[in-house]
PDB file of C-alpha atoms in Angstrom:
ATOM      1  CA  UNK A 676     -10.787  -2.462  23.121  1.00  0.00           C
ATOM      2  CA  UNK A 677     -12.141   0.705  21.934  1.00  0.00           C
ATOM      3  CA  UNK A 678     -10.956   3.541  24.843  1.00  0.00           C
ATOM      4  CA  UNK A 679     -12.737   6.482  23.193  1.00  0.00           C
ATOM      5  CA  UNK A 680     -15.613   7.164  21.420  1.00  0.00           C
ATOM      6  CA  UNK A 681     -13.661   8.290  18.254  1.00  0.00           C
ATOM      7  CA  UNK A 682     -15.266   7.311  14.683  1.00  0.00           C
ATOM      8  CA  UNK A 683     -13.738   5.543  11.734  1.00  0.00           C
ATOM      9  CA  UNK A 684     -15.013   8.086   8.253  1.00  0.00           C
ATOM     10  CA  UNK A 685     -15.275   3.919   6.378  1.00  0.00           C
ATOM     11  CA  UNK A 686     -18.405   2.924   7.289  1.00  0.00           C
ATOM     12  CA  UNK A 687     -19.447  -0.857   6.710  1.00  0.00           C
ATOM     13  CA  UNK A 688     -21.783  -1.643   4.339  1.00  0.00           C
ATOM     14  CA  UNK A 689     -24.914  -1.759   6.548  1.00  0.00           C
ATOM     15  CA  UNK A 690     -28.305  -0.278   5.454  1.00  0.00           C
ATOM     16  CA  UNK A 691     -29.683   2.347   7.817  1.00  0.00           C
ATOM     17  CA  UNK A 692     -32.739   1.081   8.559  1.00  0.00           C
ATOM     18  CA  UNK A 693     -33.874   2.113  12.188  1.00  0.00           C
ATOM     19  CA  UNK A 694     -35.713  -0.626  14.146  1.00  0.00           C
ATOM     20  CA  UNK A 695     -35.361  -1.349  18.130  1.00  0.00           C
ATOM     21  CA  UNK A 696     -33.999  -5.007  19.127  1.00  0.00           C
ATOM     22  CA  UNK A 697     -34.790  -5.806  22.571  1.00  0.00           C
ATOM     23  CA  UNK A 698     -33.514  -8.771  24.978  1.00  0.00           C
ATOM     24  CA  UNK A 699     -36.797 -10.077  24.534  1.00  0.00           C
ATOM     25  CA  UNK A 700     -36.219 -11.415  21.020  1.00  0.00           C
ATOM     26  CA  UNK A 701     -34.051 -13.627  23.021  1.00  0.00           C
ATOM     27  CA  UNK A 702     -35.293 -15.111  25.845  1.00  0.00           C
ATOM     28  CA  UNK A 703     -34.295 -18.642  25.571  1.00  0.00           C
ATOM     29  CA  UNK A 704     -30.919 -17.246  24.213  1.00  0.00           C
ATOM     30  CA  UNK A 705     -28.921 -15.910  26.500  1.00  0.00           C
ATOM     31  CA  UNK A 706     -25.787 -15.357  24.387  1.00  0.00           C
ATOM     32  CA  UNK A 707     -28.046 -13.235  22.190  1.00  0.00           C
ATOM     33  CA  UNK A 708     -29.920 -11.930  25.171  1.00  0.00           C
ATOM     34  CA  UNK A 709     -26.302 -10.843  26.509  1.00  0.00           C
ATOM     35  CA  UNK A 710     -25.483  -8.930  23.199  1.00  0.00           C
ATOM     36  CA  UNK A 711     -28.825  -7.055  22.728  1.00  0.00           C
ATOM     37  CA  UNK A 712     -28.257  -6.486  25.876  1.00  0.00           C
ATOM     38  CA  UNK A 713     -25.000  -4.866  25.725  1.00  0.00           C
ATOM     39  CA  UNK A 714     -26.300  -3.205  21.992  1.00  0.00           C
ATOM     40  CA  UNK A 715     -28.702  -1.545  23.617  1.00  0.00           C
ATOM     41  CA  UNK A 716     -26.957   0.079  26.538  1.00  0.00           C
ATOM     42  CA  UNK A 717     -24.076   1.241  23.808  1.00  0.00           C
ATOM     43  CA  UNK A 718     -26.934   2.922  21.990  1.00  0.00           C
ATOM     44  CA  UNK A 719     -27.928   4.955  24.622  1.00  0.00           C
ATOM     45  CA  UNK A 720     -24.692   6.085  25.583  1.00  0.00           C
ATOM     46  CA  UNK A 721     -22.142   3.379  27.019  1.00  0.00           C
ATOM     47  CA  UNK A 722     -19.420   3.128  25.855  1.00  0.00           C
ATOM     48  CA  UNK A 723     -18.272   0.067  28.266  1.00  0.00           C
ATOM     49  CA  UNK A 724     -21.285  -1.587  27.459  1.00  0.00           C
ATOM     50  CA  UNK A 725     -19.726  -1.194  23.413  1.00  0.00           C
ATOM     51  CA  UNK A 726     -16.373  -2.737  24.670  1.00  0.00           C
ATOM     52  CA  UNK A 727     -18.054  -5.287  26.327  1.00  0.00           C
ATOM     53  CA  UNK A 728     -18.936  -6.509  23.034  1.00  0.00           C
ATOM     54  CA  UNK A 729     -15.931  -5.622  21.606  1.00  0.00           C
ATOM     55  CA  UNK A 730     -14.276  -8.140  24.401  1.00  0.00           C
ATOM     56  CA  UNK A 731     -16.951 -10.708  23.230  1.00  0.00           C
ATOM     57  CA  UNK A 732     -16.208 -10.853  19.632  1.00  0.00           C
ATOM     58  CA  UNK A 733     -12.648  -9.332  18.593  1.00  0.00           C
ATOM     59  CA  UNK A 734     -11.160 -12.655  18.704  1.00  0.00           C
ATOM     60  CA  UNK A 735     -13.934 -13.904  16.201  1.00  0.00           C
ATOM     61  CA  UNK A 736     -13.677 -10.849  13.938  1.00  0.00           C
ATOM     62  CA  UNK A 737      -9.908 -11.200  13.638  1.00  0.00           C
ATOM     63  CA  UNK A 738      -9.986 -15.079  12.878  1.00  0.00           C
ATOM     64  CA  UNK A 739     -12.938 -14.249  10.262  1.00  0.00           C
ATOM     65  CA  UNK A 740     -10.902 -11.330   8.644  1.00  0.00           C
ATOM     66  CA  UNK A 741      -7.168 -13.242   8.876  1.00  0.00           C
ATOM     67  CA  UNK A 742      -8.181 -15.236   6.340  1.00  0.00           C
ATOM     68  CA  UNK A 743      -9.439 -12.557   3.983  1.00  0.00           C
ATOM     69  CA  UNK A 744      -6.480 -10.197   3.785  1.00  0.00           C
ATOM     70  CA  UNK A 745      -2.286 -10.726   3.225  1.00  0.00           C
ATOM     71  CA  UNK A 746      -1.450 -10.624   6.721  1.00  0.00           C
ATOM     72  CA  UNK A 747      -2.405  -9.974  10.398  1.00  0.00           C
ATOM     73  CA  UNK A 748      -1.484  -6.226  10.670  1.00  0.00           C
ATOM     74  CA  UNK A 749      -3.715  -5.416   8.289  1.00  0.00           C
ATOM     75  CA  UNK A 750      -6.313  -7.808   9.693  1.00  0.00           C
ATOM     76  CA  UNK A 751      -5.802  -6.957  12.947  1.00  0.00           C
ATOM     77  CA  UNK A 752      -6.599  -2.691  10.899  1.00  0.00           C
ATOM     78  CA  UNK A 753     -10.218  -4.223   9.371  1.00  0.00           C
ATOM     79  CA  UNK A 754     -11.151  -5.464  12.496  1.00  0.00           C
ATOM     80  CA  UNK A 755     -10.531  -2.237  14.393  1.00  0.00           C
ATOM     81  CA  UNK A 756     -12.477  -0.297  11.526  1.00  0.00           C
ATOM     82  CA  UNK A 757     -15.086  -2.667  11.254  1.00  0.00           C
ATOM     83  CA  UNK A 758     -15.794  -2.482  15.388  1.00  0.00           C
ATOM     84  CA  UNK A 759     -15.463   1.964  15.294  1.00  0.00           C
ATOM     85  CA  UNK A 760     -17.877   1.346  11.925  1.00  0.00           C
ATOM     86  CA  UNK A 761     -20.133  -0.752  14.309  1.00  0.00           C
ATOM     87  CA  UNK A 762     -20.116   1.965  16.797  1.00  0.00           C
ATOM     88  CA  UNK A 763     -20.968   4.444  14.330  1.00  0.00           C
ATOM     89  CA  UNK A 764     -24.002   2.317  13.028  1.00  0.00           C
ATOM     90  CA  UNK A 765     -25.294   1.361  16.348  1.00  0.00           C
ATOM     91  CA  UNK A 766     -29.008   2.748  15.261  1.00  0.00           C
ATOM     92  CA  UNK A 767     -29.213   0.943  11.982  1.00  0.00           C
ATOM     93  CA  UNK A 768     -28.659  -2.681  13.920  1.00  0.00           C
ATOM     94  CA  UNK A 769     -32.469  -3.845  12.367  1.00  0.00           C
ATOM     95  CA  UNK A 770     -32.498  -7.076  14.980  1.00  0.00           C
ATOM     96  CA  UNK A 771     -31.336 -10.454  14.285  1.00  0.00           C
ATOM     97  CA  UNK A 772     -28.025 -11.672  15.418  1.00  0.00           C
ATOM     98  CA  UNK A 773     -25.618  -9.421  16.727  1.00  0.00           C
ATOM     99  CA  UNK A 774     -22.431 -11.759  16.353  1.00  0.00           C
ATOM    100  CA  UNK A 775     -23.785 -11.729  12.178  1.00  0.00           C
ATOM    101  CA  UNK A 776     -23.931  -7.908  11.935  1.00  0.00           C
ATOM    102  CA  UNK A 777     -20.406  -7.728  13.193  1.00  0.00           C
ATOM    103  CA  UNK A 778     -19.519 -10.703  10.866  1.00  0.00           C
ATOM    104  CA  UNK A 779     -21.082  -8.532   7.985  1.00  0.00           C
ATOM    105  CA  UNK A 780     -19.116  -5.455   8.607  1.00  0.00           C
ATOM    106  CA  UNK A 781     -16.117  -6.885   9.615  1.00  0.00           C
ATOM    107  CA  UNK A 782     -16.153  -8.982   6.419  1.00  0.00           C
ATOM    108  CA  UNK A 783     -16.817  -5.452   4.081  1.00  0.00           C
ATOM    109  CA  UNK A 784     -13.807  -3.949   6.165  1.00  0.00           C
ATOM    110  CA  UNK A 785     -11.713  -6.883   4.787  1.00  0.00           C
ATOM    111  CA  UNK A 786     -12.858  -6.621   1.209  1.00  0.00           C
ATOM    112  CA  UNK A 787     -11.892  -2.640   1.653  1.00  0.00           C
ATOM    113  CA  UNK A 788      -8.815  -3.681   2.544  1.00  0.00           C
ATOM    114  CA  UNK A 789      -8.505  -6.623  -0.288  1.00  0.00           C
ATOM    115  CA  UNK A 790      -9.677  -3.905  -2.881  1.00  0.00           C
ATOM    116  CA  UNK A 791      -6.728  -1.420  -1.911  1.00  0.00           C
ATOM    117  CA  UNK A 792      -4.050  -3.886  -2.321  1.00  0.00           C
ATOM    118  CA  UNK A 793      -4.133  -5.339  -5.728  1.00  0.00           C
ATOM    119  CA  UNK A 794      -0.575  -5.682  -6.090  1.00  0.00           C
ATOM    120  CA  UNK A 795      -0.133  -9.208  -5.222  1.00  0.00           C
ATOM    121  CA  UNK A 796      -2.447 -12.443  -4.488  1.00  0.00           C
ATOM    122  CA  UNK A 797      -4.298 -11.945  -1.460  1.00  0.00           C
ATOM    123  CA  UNK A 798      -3.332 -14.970   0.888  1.00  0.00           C
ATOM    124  CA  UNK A 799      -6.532 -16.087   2.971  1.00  0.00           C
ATOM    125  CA  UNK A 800      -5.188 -17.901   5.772  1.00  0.00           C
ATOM    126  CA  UNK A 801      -1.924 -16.316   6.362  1.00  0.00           C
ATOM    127  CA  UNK A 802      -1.300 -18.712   9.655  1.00  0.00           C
ATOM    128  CA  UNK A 803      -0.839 -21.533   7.433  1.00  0.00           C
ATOM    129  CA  UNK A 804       2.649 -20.067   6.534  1.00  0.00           C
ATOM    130  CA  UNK A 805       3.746 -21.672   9.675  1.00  0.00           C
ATOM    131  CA  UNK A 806       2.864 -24.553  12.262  1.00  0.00           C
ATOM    132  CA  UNK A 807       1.968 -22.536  15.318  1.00  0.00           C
ATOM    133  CA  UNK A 808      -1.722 -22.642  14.016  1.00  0.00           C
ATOM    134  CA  UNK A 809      -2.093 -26.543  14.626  1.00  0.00           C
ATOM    135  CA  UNK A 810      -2.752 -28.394  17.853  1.00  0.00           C
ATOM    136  CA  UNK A 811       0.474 -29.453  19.641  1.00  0.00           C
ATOM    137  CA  UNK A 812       2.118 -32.723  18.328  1.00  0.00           C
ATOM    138  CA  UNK A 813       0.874 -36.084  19.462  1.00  0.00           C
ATOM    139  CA  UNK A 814       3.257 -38.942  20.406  1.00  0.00           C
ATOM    140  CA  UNK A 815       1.997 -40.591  16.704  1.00  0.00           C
ATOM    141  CA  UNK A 816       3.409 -37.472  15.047  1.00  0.00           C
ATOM    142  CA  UNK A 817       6.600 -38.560  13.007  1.00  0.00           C
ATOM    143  CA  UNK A 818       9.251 -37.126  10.041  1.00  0.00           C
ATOM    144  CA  UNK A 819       6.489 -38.959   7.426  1.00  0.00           C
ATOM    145  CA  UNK A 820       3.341 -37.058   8.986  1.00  0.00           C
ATOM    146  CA  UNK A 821       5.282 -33.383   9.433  1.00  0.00           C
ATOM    147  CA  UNK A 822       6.206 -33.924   5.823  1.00  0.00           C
ATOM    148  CA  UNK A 823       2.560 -34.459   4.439  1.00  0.00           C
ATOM    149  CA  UNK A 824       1.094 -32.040   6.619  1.00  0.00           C
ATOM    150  CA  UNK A 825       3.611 -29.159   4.891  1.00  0.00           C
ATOM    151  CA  UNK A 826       3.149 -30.297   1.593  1.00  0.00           C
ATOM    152  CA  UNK A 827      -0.701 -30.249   2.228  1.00  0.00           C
ATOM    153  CA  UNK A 828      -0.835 -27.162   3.446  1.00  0.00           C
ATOM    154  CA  UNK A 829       1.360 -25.723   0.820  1.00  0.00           C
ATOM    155  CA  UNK A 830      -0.945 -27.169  -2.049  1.00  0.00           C
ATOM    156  CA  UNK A 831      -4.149 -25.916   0.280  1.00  0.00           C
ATOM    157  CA  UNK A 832      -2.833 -22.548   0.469  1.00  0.00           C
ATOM    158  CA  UNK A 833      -1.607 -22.287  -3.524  1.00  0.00           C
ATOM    159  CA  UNK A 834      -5.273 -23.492  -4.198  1.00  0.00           C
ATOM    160  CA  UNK A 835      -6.666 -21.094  -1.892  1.00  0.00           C
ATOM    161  CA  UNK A 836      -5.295 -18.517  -3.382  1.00  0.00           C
ATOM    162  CA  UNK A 837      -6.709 -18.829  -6.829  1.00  0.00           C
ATOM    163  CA  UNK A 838     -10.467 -18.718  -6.223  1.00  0.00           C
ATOM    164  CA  UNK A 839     -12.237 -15.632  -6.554  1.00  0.00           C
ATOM    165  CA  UNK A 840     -12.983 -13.815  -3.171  1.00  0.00           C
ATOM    166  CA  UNK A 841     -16.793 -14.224  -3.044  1.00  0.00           C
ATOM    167  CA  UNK A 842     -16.369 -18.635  -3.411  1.00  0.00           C
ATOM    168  CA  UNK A 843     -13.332 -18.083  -0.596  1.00  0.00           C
ATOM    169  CA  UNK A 844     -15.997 -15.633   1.558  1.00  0.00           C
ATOM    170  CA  UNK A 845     -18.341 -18.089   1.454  1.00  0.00           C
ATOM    171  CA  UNK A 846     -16.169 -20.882   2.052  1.00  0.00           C
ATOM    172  CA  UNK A 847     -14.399 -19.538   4.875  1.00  0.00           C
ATOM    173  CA  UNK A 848     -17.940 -18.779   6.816  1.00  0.00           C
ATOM    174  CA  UNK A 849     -19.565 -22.273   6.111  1.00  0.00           C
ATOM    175  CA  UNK A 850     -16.361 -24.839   6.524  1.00  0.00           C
ATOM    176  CA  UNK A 851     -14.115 -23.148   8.959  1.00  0.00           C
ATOM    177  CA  UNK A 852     -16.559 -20.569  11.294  1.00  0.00           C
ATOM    178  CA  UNK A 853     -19.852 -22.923  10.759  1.00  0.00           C
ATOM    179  CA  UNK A 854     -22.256 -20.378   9.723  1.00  0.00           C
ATOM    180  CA  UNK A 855     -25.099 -21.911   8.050  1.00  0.00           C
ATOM    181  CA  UNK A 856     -26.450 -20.478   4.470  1.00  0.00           C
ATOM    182  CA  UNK A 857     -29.235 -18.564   6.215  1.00  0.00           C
ATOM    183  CA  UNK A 858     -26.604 -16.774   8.142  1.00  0.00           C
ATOM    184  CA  UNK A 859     -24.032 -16.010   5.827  1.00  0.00           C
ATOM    185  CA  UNK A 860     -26.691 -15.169   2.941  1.00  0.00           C
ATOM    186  CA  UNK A 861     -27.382 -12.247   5.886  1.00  0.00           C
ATOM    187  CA  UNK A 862     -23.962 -11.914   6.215  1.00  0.00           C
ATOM    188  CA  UNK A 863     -22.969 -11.225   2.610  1.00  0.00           C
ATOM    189  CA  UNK A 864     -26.093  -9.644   1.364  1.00  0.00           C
ATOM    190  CA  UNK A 865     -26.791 -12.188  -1.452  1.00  0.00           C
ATOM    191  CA  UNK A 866     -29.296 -14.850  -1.870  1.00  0.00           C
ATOM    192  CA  UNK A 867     -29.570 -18.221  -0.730  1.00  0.00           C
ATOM    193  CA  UNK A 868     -28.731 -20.280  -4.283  1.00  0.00           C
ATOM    194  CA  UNK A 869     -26.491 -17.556  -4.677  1.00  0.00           C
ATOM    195  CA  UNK A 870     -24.268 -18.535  -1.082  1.00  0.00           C
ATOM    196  CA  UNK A 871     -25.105 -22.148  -2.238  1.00  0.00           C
ATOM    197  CA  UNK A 872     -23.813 -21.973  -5.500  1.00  0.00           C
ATOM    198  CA  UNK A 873     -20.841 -20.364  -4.382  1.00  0.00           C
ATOM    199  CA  UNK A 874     -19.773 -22.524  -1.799  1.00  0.00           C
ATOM    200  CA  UNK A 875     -20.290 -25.805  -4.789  1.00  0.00           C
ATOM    201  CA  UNK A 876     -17.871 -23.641  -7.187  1.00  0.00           C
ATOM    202  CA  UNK A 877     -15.650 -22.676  -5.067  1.00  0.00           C
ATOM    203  CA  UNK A 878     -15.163 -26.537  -4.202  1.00  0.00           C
ATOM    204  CA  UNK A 879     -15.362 -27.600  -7.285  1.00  0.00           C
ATOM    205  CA  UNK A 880     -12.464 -25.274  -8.353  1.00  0.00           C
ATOM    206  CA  UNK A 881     -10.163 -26.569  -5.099  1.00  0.00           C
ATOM    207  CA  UNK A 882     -10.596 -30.058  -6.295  1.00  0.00           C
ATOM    208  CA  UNK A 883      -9.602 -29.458  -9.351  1.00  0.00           C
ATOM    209  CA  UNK A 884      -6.719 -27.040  -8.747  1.00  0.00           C
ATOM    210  CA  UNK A 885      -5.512 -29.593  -5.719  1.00  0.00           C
ATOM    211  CA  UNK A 886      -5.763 -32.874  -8.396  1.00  0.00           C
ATOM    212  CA  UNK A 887      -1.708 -33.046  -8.714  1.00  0.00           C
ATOM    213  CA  UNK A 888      -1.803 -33.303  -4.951  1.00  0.00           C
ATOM    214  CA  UNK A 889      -4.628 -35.300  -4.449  1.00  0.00           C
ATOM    215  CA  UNK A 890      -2.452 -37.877  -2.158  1.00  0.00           C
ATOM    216  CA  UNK A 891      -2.232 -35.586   0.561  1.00  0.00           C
ATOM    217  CA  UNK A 892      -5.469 -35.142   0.740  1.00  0.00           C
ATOM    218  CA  UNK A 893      -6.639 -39.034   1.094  1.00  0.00           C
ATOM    219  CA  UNK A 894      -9.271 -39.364   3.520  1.00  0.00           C
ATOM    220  CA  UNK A 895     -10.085 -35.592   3.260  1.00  0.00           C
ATOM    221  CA  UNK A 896     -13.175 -33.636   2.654  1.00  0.00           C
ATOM    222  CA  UNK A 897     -12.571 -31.100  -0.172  1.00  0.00           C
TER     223      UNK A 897
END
Protein backbone atom coordinates (compact mmCIF):
# COMPACT_ATOMS: atom_id res chain seq x y z
CA UNK A 1 0.00 0.00 0.00
CA UNK A 2 1.24 3.26 -1.06
CA UNK A 3 1.67 5.46 2.53
CA UNK A 4 2.79 8.68 0.81
CA UNK A 5 2.20 10.47 -2.07
CA UNK A 6 5.86 10.11 -3.31
CA UNK A 7 6.40 9.63 -7.28
CA UNK A 8 8.31 7.01 -9.18
CA UNK A 9 10.65 9.41 -12.17
CA UNK A 10 9.63 5.73 -14.68
CA UNK A 11 6.54 6.52 -15.89
CA UNK A 12 4.43 3.70 -17.71
CA UNK A 13 3.87 3.89 -21.08
CA UNK A 14 0.43 5.59 -21.05
CA UNK A 15 -0.53 8.41 -23.51
CA UNK A 16 -1.60 11.63 -21.83
CA UNK A 17 -4.67 12.13 -23.18
CA UNK A 18 -7.06 14.01 -20.67
CA UNK A 19 -10.69 12.79 -20.67
CA UNK A 20 -13.10 12.46 -17.41
CA UNK A 21 -14.45 8.75 -16.60
CA UNK A 22 -17.35 8.86 -14.43
CA UNK A 23 -19.25 5.96 -12.39
CA UNK A 24 -21.81 6.40 -14.83
CA UNK A 25 -20.00 4.54 -17.62
CA UNK A 26 -20.73 1.81 -15.26
CA UNK A 27 -23.88 1.47 -13.98
CA UNK A 28 -24.69 -2.10 -14.37
CA UNK A 29 -20.99 -2.71 -13.31
CA UNK A 30 -20.35 -2.27 -10.08
CA UNK A 31 -16.77 -3.59 -9.94
CA UNK A 32 -16.03 -0.91 -12.52
CA UNK A 33 -18.41 1.49 -10.89
CA UNK A 34 -16.26 0.81 -7.58
CA UNK A 35 -12.91 1.66 -9.41
CA UNK A 36 -14.01 4.87 -11.25
CA UNK A 37 -15.19 5.45 -8.28
CA UNK A 38 -12.16 5.23 -6.27
CA UNK A 39 -10.11 6.86 -9.66
CA UNK A 40 -11.89 9.67 -9.34
CA UNK A 41 -11.66 10.55 -5.68
CA UNK A 42 -7.61 9.81 -6.05
CA UNK A 43 -7.70 12.45 -8.75
CA UNK A 44 -8.95 15.01 -6.76
CA UNK A 45 -6.81 14.51 -3.96
CA UNK A 46 -7.18 11.09 -1.95
CA UNK A 47 -4.79 9.39 -1.43
CA UNK A 48 -6.83 6.47 0.52
CA UNK A 49 -9.16 6.43 -2.14
CA UNK A 50 -5.59 5.53 -4.46
CA UNK A 51 -4.78 2.70 -1.90
CA UNK A 52 -8.04 1.52 -2.02
CA UNK A 53 -7.29 0.51 -5.42
CA UNK A 54 -4.04 -0.37 -4.72
CA UNK A 55 -5.71 -3.03 -2.06
CA UNK A 56 -8.02 -4.07 -5.02
CA UNK A 57 -5.50 -4.98 -7.54
CA UNK A 58 -1.81 -5.55 -6.09
CA UNK A 59 -2.41 -9.13 -5.86
CA UNK A 60 -3.40 -9.14 -9.67
CA UNK A 61 -0.51 -6.90 -10.73
CA UNK A 62 2.04 -9.09 -8.96
CA UNK A 63 0.63 -12.49 -10.41
CA UNK A 64 0.55 -10.63 -13.99
CA UNK A 65 4.20 -9.31 -13.56
CA UNK A 66 5.69 -12.77 -11.70
CA UNK A 67 5.55 -14.29 -14.72
CA UNK A 68 7.31 -11.64 -16.76
CA UNK A 69 10.51 -11.08 -14.80
CA UNK A 70 13.40 -13.67 -13.04
CA UNK A 71 11.99 -13.58 -9.73
CA UNK A 72 9.52 -12.11 -7.16
CA UNK A 73 11.71 -9.30 -5.66
CA UNK A 74 11.97 -7.79 -8.65
CA UNK A 75 8.30 -8.40 -9.45
CA UNK A 76 7.16 -7.54 -6.37
CA UNK A 77 9.78 -3.71 -7.59
CA UNK A 78 7.53 -3.43 -11.14
CA UNK A 79 4.52 -3.67 -9.39
CA UNK A 80 5.33 -0.97 -6.85
CA UNK A 81 6.58 1.32 -9.85
CA UNK A 82 3.89 0.53 -12.00
CA UNK A 83 1.10 1.53 -9.02
CA UNK A 84 3.44 5.19 -8.00
CA UNK A 85 3.48 5.45 -12.18
CA UNK A 86 -0.38 5.03 -11.94
CA UNK A 87 -0.56 7.66 -9.36
CA UNK A 88 1.45 9.92 -11.32
CA UNK A 89 -0.82 9.43 -14.48
CA UNK A 90 -4.05 9.63 -12.72
CA UNK A 91 -5.27 12.53 -15.37
CA UNK A 92 -4.35 10.68 -18.50
CA UNK A 93 -6.78 7.52 -17.37
CA UNK A 94 -8.97 8.20 -20.97
CA UNK A 95 -12.00 5.74 -19.54
CA UNK A 96 -12.38 2.17 -20.15
CA UNK A 97 -11.38 -0.37 -17.66
CA UNK A 98 -9.48 0.54 -14.80
CA UNK A 99 -8.20 -3.09 -13.82
CA UNK A 100 -6.68 -2.89 -17.93
CA UNK A 101 -4.87 0.45 -17.42
CA UNK A 102 -3.15 -0.99 -14.42
CA UNK A 103 -2.58 -4.26 -16.42
CA UNK A 104 -0.96 -1.96 -19.16
CA UNK A 105 1.42 -0.20 -16.94
CA UNK A 106 2.19 -2.79 -14.76
CA UNK A 107 3.05 -4.96 -17.79
CA UNK A 108 5.59 -1.87 -19.32
CA UNK A 109 7.10 -1.81 -15.66
CA UNK A 110 7.95 -5.53 -16.21
CA UNK A 111 9.37 -5.17 -19.68
CA UNK A 112 11.60 -2.15 -17.97
CA UNK A 113 12.67 -4.46 -15.76
CA UNK A 114 13.16 -7.49 -18.47
CA UNK A 115 15.13 -4.87 -20.66
CA UNK A 116 17.70 -4.07 -17.73
CA UNK A 117 18.59 -7.56 -17.08
CA UNK A 118 19.84 -9.18 -20.18
CA UNK A 119 22.28 -11.26 -18.57
CA UNK A 120 20.44 -14.42 -18.35
CA UNK A 121 16.96 -15.98 -19.70
CA UNK A 122 14.20 -14.28 -18.18
CA UNK A 123 12.09 -17.09 -16.37
CA UNK A 124 8.22 -16.23 -16.70
CA UNK A 125 6.66 -18.13 -14.06
CA UNK A 126 9.24 -18.30 -11.45
CA UNK A 127 6.65 -20.28 -8.94
CA UNK A 128 6.94 -23.20 -11.06
CA UNK A 129 10.48 -23.76 -9.55
CA UNK A 130 8.65 -25.31 -6.74
CA UNK A 131 5.23 -27.06 -5.73
CA UNK A 132 3.79 -24.51 -3.35
CA UNK A 133 2.02 -22.94 -6.47
CA UNK A 134 -0.39 -26.05 -6.98
CA UNK A 135 -3.55 -26.94 -5.12
CA UNK A 136 -2.91 -29.23 -2.11
CA UNK A 137 -2.56 -33.02 -2.93
CA UNK A 138 -5.61 -35.17 -3.39
CA UNK A 139 -5.88 -38.69 -1.90
CA UNK A 140 -5.34 -39.94 -5.92
CA UNK A 141 -1.99 -38.14 -5.83
CA UNK A 142 0.83 -40.89 -5.94
CA UNK A 143 4.99 -41.31 -6.57
CA UNK A 144 3.80 -41.84 -10.58
CA UNK A 145 1.66 -38.47 -10.68
CA UNK A 146 4.41 -36.20 -8.49
CA UNK A 147 6.87 -37.55 -11.00
CA UNK A 148 4.97 -36.38 -14.24
CA UNK A 149 3.84 -33.31 -12.80
CA UNK A 150 7.87 -32.27 -12.21
CA UNK A 151 8.94 -33.42 -15.36
CA UNK A 152 6.01 -31.40 -16.97
CA UNK A 153 6.64 -28.53 -15.43
CA UNK A 154 10.30 -28.68 -16.04
CA UNK A 155 9.75 -29.14 -19.92
CA UNK A 156 6.83 -26.20 -19.56
CA UNK A 157 9.16 -23.92 -17.99
CA UNK A 158 12.41 -24.77 -20.48
CA UNK A 159 9.79 -24.09 -23.30
CA UNK A 160 8.62 -21.06 -21.72
CA UNK A 161 11.60 -19.69 -21.63
CA UNK A 162 12.50 -19.67 -25.26
CA UNK A 163 9.68 -17.66 -26.83
CA UNK A 164 10.11 -14.16 -27.45
CA UNK A 165 8.49 -11.83 -24.76
CA UNK A 166 5.67 -10.29 -26.85
CA UNK A 167 4.13 -14.35 -27.82
CA UNK A 168 4.79 -15.03 -23.75
CA UNK A 169 2.89 -11.35 -22.99
CA UNK A 170 0.24 -12.33 -24.87
CA UNK A 171 0.06 -15.74 -23.76
CA UNK A 172 0.24 -15.11 -20.23
CA UNK A 173 -2.91 -12.49 -20.47
CA UNK A 174 -5.21 -14.78 -22.65
CA UNK A 175 -4.49 -18.52 -21.07
CA UNK A 176 -3.61 -17.88 -17.52
CA UNK A 177 -5.41 -14.18 -16.46
CA UNK A 178 -8.40 -14.65 -19.20
CA UNK A 179 -8.24 -11.40 -20.84
CA UNK A 180 -9.88 -11.52 -24.08
CA UNK A 181 -8.06 -10.04 -27.42
CA UNK A 182 -10.05 -6.81 -27.17
CA UNK A 183 -8.57 -6.34 -23.79
CA UNK A 184 -5.15 -7.22 -24.07
CA UNK A 185 -4.88 -5.52 -27.70
CA UNK A 186 -5.69 -2.32 -25.11
CA UNK A 187 -3.43 -3.67 -22.88
CA UNK A 188 -0.36 -3.99 -25.10
CA UNK A 189 -1.01 -1.24 -27.51
CA UNK A 190 -1.02 -3.43 -30.69
CA UNK A 191 -3.69 -4.54 -32.96
CA UNK A 192 -6.10 -7.17 -32.88
CA UNK A 193 -4.43 -9.79 -35.71
CA UNK A 194 -1.44 -8.58 -34.23
CA UNK A 195 -2.48 -10.10 -30.29
CA UNK A 196 -4.04 -12.94 -32.43
CA UNK A 197 -1.21 -13.81 -34.31
CA UNK A 198 0.89 -13.75 -31.43
CA UNK A 199 -0.89 -15.83 -29.20
CA UNK A 200 -1.03 -18.76 -32.57
CA UNK A 201 2.99 -18.37 -32.72
CA UNK A 202 3.70 -18.38 -29.59
CA UNK A 203 1.74 -21.85 -29.41
CA UNK A 204 2.90 -23.03 -32.22
CA UNK A 205 6.54 -22.58 -31.00
CA UNK A 206 5.60 -24.44 -27.37
CA UNK A 207 4.39 -27.38 -29.29
CA UNK A 208 7.10 -27.71 -31.08
CA UNK A 209 9.81 -26.98 -28.50
CA UNK A 210 7.68 -29.41 -25.91
CA UNK A 211 7.55 -32.44 -28.89
CA UNK A 212 10.37 -34.62 -26.93
CA UNK A 213 8.01 -34.35 -24.00
CA UNK A 214 4.90 -34.62 -25.57
CA UNK A 215 3.84 -37.64 -23.05
CA UNK A 216 3.48 -35.45 -20.26
CA UNK A 217 1.41 -33.45 -21.82
CA UNK A 218 -1.39 -36.19 -22.98
CA UNK A 219 -4.71 -34.89 -22.55
CA UNK A 220 -3.36 -31.27 -22.43
CA UNK A 221 -4.18 -28.14 -24.23
CA UNK A 222 -0.96 -26.58 -25.66
Amino acid sequence: MLDSPRLATAAGRVVPVVEDARPSEAADDPVQRRDLILLEQARDGSLDAFNGLVECYQDHLFGLVARMVPDRDQAADAVQEAFFSAYRNLRSFRGGSVRSWLSRIAINAAMDTQRARKRRPVQPYPELEDDTWQPPAGEEADPERTAVNSERTRALKAALSTITADQRTAIVLFDVEGYDYGEIAEITGVSLGTVKSRIHRGRLALRERLEHAVEFFRGEAL
